[in-house]
C-alpha positions as protocol buffer text, in pm:
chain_id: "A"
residue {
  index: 1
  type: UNK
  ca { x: 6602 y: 12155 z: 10191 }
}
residue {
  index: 2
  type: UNK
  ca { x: 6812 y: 11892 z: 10123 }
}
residue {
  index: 3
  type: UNK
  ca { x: 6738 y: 11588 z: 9832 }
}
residue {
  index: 4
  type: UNK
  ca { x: 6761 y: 11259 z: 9880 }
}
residue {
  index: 5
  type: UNK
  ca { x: 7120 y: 11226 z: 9665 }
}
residue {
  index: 6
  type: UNK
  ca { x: 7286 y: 11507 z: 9852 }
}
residue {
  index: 7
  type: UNK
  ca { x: 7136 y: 11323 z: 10209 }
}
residue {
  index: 8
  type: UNK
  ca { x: 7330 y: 11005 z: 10089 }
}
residue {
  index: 9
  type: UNK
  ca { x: 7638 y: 11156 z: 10019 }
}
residue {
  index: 10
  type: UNK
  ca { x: 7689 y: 11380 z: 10346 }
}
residue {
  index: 11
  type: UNK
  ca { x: 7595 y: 11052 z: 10558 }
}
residue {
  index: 12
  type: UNK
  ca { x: 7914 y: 10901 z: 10348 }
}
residue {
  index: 13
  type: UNK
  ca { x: 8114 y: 11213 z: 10450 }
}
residue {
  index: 14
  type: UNK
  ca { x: 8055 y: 11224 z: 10790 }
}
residue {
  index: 15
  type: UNK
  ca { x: 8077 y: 10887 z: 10833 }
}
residue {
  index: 16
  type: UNK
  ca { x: 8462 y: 10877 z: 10681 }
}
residue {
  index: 17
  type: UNK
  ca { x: 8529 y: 11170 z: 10919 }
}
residue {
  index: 18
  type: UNK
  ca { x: 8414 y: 10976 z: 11193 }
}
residue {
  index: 19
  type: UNK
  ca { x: 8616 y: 10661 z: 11108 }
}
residue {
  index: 20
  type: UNK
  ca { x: 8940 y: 10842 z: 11019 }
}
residue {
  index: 21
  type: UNK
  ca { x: 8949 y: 11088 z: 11307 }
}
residue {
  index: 22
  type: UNK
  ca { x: 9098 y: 10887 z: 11576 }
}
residue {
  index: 23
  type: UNK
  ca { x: 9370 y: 10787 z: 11333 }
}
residue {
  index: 24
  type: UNK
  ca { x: 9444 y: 11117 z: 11294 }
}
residue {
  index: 25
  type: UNK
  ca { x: 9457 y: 11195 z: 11629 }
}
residue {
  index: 26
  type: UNK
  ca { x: 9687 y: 10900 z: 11663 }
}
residue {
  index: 27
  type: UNK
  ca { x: 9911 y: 11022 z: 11380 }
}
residue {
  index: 28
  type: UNK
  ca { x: 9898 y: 11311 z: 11549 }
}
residue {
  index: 29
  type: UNK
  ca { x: 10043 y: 11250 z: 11857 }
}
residue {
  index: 30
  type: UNK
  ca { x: 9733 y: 11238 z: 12069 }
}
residue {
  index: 31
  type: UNK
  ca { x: 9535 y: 10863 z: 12214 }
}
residue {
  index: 32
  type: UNK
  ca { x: 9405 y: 10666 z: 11928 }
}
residue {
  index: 33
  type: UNK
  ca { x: 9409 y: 10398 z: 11709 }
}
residue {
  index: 34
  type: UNK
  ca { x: 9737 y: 10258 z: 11601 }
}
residue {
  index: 35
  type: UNK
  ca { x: 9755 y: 10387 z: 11203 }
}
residue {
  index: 36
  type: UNK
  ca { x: 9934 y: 10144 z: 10990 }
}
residue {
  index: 37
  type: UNK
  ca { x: 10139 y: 10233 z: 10751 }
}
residue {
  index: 38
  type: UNK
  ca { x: 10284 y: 10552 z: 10959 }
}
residue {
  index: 39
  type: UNK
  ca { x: 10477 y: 10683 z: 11281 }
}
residue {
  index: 40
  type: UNK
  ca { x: 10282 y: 10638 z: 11571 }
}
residue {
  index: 41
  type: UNK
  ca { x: 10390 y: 10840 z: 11851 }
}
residue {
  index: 42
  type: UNK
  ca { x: 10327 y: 10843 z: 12246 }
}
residue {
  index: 43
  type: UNK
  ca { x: 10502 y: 10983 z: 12548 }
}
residue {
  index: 44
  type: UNK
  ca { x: 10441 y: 10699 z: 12758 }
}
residue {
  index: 45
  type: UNK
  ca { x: 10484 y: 10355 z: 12721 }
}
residue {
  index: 46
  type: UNK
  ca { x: 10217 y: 10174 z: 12475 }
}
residue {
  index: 47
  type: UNK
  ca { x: 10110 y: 9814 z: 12677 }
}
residue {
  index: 48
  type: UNK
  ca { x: 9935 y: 9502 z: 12524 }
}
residue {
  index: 49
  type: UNK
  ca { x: 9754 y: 9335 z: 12722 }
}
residue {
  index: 50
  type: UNK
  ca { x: 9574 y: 8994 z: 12627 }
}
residue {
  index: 51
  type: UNK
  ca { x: 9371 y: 8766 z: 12843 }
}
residue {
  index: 52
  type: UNK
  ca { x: 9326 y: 8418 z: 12784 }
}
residue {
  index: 53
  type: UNK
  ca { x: 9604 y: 8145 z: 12630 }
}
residue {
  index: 54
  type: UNK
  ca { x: 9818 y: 8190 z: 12361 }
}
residue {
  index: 55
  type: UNK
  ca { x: 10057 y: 8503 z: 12253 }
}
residue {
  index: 56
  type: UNK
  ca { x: 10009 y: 8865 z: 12256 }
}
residue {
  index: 57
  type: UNK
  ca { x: 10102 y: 8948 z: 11962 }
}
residue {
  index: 58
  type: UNK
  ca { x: 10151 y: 8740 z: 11634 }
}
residue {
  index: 59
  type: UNK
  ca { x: 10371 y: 8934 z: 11324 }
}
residue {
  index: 60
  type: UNK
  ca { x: 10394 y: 8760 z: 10973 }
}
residue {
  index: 61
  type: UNK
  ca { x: 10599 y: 8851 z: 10724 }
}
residue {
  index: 62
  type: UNK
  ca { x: 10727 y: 8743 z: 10393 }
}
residue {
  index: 63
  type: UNK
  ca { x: 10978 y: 8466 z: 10333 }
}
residue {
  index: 64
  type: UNK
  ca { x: 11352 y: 8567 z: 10465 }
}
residue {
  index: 65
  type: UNK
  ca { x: 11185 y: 8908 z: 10590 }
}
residue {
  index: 66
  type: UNK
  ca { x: 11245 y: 8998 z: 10939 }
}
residue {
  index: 67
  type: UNK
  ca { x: 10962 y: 8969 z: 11196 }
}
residue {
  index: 68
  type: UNK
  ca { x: 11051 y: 9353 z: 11369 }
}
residue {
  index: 69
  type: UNK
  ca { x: 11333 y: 9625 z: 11367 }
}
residue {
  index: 70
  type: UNK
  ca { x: 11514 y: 9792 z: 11620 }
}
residue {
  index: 71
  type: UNK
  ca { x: 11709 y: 10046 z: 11685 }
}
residue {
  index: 72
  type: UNK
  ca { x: 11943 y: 9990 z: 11966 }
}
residue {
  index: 73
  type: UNK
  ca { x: 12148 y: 9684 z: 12103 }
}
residue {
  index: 74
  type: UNK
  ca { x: 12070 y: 9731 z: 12475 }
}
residue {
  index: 75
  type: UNK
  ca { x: 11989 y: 9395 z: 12579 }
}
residue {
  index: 76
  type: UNK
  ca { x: 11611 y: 9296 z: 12648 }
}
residue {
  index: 77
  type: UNK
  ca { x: 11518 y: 9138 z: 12981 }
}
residue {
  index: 78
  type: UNK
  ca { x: 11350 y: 8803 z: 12938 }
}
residue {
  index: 79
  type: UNK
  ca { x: 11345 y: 8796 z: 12569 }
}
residue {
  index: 80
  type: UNK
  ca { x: 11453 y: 8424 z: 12513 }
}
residue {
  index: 81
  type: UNK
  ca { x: 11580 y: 8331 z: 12154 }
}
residue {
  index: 82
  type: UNK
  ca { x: 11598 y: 7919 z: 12067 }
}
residue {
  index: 83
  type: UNK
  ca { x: 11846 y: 7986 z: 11789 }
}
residue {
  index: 84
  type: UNK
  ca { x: 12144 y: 8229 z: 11681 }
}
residue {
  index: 85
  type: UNK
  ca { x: 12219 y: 8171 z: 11269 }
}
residue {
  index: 86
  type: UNK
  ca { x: 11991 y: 7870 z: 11250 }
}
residue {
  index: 87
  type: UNK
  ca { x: 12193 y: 7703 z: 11536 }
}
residue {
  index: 88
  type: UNK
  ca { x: 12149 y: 7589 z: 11902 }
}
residue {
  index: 89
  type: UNK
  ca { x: 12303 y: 7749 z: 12174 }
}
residue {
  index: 90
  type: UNK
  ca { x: 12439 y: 7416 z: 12270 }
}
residue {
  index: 91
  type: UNK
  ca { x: 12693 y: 7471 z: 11942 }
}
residue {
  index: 92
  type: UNK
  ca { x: 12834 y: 7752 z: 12073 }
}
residue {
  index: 93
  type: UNK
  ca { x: 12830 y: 7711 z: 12473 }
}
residue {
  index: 94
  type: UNK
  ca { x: 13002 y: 7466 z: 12645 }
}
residue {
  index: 95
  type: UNK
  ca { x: 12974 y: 7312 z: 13004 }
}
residue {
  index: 96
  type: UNK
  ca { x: 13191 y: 7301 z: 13256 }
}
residue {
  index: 97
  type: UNK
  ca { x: 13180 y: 7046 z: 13521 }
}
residue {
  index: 98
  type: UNK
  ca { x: 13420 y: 7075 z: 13850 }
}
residue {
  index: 99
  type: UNK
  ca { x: 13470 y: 6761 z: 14138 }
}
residue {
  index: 100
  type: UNK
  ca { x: 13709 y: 6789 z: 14416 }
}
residue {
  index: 101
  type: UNK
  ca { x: 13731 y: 6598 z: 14747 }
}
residue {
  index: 102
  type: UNK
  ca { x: 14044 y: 6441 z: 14993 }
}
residue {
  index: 103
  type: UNK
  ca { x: 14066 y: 6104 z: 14963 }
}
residue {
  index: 104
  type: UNK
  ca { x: 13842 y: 5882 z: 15163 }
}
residue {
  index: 105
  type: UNK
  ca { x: 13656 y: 5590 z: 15217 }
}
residue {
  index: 106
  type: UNK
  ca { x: 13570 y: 5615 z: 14826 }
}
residue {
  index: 107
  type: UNK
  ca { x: 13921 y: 5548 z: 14738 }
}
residue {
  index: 108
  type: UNK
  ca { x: 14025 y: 5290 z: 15007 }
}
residue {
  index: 109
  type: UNK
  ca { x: 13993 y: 4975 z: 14836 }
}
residue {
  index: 110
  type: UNK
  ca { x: 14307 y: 4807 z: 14822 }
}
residue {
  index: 111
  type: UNK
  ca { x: 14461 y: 4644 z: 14478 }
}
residue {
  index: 112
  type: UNK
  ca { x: 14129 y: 4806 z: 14371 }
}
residue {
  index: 113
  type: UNK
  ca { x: 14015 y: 5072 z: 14077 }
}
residue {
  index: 114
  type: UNK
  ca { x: 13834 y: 5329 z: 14294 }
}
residue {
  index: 115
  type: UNK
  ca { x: 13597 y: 5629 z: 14143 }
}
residue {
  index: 116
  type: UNK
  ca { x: 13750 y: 5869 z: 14328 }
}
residue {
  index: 117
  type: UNK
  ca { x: 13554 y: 6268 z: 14286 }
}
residue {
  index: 118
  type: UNK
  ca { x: 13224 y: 6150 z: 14064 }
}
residue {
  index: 119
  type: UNK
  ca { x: 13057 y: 6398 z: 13767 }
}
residue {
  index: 120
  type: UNK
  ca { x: 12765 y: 6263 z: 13644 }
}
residue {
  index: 121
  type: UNK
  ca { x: 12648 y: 6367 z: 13259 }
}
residue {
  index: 122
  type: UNK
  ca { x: 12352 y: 6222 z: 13114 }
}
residue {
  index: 123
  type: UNK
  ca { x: 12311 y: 6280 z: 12775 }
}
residue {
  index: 124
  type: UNK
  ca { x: 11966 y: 6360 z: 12628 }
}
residue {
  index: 125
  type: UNK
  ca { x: 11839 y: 6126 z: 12347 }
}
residue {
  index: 126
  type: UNK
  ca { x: 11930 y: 6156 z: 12007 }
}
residue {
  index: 127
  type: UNK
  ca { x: 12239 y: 6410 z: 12126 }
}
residue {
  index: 128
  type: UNK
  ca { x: 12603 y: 6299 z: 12115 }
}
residue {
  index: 129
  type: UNK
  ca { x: 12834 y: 6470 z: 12371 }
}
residue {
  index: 130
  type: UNK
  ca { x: 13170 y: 6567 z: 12350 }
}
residue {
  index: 131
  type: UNK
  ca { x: 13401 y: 6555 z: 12674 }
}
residue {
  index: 132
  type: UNK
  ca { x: 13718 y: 6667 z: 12727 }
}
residue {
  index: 133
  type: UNK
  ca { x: 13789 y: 6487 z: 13035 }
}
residue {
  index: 134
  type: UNK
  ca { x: 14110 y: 6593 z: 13290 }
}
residue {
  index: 135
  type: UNK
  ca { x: 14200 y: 6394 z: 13601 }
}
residue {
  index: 136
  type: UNK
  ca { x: 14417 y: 6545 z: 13845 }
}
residue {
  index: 137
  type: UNK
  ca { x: 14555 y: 6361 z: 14251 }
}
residue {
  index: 138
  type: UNK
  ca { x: 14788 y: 6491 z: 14438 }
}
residue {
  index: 139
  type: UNK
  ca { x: 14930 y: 6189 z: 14687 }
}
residue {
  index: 140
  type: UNK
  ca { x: 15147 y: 6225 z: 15026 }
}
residue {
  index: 141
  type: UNK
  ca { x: 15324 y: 5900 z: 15154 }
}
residue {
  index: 142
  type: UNK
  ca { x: 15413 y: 6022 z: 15566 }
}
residue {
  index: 143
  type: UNK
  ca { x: 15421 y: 5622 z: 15633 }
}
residue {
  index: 144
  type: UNK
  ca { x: 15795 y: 5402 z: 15599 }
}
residue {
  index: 145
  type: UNK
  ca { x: 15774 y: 5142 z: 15328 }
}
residue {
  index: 146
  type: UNK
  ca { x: 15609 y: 5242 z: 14982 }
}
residue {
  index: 147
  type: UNK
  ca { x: 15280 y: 5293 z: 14793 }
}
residue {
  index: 148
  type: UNK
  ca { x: 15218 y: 5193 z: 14452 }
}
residue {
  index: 149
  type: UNK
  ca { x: 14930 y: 5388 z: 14310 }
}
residue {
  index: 150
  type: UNK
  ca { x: 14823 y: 5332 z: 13920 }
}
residue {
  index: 151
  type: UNK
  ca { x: 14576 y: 5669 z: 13825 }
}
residue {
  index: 152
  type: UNK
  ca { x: 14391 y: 5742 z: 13500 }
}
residue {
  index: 153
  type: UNK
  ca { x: 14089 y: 5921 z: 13387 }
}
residue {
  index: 154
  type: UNK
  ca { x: 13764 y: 5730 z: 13382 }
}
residue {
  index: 155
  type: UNK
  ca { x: 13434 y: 5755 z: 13180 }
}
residue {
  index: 156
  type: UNK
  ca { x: 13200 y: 5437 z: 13206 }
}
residue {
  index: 157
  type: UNK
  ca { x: 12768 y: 5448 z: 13172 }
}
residue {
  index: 158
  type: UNK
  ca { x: 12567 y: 5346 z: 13495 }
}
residue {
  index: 159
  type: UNK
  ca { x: 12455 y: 5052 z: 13314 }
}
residue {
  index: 160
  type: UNK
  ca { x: 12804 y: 4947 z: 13300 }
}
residue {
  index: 161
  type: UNK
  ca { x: 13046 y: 4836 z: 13650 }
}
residue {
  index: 162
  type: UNK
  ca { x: 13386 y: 4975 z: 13713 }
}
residue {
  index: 163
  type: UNK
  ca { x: 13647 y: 5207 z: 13620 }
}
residue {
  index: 164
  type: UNK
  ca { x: 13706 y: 5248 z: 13258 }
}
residue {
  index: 165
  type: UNK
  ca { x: 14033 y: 5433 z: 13192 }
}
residue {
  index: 166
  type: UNK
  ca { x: 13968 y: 5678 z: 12845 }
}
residue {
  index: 167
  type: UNK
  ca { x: 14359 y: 5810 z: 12912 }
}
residue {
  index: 168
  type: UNK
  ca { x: 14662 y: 5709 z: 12912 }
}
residue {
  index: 169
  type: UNK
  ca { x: 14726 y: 5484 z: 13231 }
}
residue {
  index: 170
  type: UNK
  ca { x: 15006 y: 5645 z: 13512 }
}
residue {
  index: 171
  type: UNK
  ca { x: 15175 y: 5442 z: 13731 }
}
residue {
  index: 172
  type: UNK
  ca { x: 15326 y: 5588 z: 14078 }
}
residue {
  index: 173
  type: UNK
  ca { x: 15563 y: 5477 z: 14353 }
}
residue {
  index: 174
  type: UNK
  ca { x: 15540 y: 5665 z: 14659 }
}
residue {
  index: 175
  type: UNK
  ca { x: 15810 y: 5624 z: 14906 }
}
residue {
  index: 176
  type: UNK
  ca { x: 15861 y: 5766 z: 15311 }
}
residue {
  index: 177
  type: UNK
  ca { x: 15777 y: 6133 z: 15293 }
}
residue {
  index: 178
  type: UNK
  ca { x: 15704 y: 6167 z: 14993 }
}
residue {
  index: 179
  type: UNK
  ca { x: 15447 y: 6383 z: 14745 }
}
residue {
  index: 180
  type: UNK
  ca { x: 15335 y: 6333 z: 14366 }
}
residue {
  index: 181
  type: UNK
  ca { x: 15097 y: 6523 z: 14150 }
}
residue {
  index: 182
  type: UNK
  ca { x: 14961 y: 6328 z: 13869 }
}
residue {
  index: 183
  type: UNK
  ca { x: 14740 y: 6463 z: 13539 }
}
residue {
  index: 184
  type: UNK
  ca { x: 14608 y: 6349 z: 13288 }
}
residue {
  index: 185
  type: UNK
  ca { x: 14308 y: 6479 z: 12994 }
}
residue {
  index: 186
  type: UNK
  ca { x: 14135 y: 6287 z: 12736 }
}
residue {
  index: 187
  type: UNK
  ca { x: 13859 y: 6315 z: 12521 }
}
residue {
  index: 188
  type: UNK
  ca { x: 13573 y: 6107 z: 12499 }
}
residue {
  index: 189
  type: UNK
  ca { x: 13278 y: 6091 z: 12306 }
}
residue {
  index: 190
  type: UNK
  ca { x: 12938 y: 6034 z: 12492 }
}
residue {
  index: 191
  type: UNK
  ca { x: 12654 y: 5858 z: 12308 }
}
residue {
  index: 192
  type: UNK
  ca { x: 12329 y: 5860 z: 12473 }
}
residue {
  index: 193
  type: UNK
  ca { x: 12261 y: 5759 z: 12835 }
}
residue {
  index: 194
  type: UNK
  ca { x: 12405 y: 5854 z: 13171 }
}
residue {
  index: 195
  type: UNK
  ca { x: 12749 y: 5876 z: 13256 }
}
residue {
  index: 196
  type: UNK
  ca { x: 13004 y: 5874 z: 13544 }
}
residue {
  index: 197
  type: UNK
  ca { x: 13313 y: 6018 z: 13507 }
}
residue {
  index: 198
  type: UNK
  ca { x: 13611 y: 5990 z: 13785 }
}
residue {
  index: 199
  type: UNK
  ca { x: 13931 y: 6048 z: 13891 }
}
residue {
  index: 200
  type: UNK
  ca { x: 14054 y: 5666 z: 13875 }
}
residue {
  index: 201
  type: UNK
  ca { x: 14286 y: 5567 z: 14140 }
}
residue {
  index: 202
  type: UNK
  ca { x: 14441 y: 5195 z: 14255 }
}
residue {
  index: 203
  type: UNK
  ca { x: 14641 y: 5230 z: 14576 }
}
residue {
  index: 204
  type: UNK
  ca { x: 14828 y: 4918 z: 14708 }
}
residue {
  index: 205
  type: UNK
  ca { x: 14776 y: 5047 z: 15044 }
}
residue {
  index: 206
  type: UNK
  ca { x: 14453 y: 5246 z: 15200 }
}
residue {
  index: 207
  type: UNK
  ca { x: 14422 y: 5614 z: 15105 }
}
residue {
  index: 208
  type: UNK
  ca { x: 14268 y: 5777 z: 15379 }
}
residue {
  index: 209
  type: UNK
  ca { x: 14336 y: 6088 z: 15570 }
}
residue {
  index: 210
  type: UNK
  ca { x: 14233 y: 6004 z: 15860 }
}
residue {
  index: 211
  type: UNK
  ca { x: 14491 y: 5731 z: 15875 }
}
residue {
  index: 212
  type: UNK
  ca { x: 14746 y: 5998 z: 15940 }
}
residue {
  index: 213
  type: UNK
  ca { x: 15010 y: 5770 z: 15677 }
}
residue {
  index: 214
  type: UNK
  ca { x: 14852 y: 5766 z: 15292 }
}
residue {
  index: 215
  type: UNK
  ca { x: 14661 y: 6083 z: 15206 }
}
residue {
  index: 216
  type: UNK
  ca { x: 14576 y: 6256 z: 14928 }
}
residue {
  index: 217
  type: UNK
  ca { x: 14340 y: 6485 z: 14714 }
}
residue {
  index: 218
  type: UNK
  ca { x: 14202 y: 6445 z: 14338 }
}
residue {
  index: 219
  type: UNK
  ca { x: 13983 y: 6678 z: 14112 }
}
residue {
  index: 220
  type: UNK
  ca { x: 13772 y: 6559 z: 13817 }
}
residue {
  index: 221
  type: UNK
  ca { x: 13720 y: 6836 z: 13593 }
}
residue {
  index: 222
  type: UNK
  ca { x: 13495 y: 6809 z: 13279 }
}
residue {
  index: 223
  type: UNK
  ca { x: 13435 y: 7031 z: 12962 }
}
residue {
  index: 224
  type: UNK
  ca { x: 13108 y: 6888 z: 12766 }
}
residue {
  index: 225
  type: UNK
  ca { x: 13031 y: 7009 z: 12422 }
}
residue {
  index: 226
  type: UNK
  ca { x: 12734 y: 6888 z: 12211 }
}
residue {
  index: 227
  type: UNK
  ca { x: 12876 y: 6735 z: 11904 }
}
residue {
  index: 228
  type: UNK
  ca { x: 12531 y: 6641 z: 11760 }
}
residue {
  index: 229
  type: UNK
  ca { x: 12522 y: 7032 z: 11656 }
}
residue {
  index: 230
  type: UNK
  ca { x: 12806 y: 7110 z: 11401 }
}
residue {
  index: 231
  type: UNK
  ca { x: 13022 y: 7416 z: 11485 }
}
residue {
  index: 232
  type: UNK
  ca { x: 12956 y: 7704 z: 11275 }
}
């Protein structure tokens, strides 16, 4: 027959034995808690699953100590990560923006600055862009008598009316049977707001292919970086 202090201290036993057993078992290799502090290990895959809103899991650590560890590089499907050394992605990446077209009744006007091949940027507030801007026309002259074409690179905000040449401005002369390529690339800096960029042409005579005389094609090509981030 047992006393009452030897009772007390086998219900204590048992009980830690109870408590500590599935952590063994999970230490051990077999279903069971997760023991901290030591290798867990499973043959299949270990799931979370968590109803309701908000995360699945939450890990905090010390100050400058790394949330988790791993132990290979291979890239993990929709793991998103905001920043890379304290940075945005938008200091590293750039954007590249592509326009091409014939010429057409959006270059016709006559003695006129037309917008010819459009990209549109708006620029978020409180970010500054950085665009390297390249305008590029090719022109053909199959008519007698001469075309005088002036061409430049254009950046203006929609508040704002008209071509606004950001490059140098090229002037051409196109004669019977005739073809000139023109280029030119500048850079501009974009404050906040939305912006149309363009191929800026001013014929002296129609350019239009269905004419069958004055034809032509132009690409507007644009490289946006965002200069509110510094480079690293």
């Amino acid at each position: 027959m047992l006393g009452r202090g030897k009772v007390t201290v086998l219900a204590v036993v048992v009980a830690l034995v109870l408590v500590s057993a599935p952590a063994v078992f999970a230490h051990g290799g077999y279903r069971g808690l997760f023991h901290l502090g030591h290798n867990n290990y499973s043959k299949t895959v270990s799931t979370l699953i968590k109803q309701g809103p908000g995360p699945a899991l939450r890990l905090l650590v010390g100050p400058g100590q790394p949330p988790m560890m791993l132990n290979s590089s291979a890239r993990v499907a929709n793991l998103n990560a905001d920043k890379l050394d304290g940075l945005d992605s938008g200091a590293f990446g750039m954007k590249l923006i592509k326009s091409g077209m014939q010429f057409t009744d959006e270059c016709s006007a006559v003695n006129a600055w037309n917008e010819c091949v459009r990209v549109q940027v708006t620029v978020p507030a409180g970010k500054t862009y950085e665009a390297l801007i390249t305008a590029e026309a090719t022109f053909y002259e199959y008519a007698s008598g001469e075309n005088r074409v002036l061409f430049c690179p254009s950046a203006r905000k929609t508040t704002d009316t008209g071509a606004n040449c950001t490059g140098e401005e090229r002037g051409l002369l196109l004669k019977n049977d005739e073809m000139e390529s023109v280029s030119d690339t500048t850079v501009r800096t974009l404050t906040e707001g939305t912006w149309i960029i363009s191929s800026a042409v001013k014929p002296s005579d129609p350019l239009d292919p269905r004419s069958g005389f004055h034809q032509g094609k132009a690409q507007t090509v644009v490289l946006i970086r965002d200069a509110s981030t510094p480079l690293p």
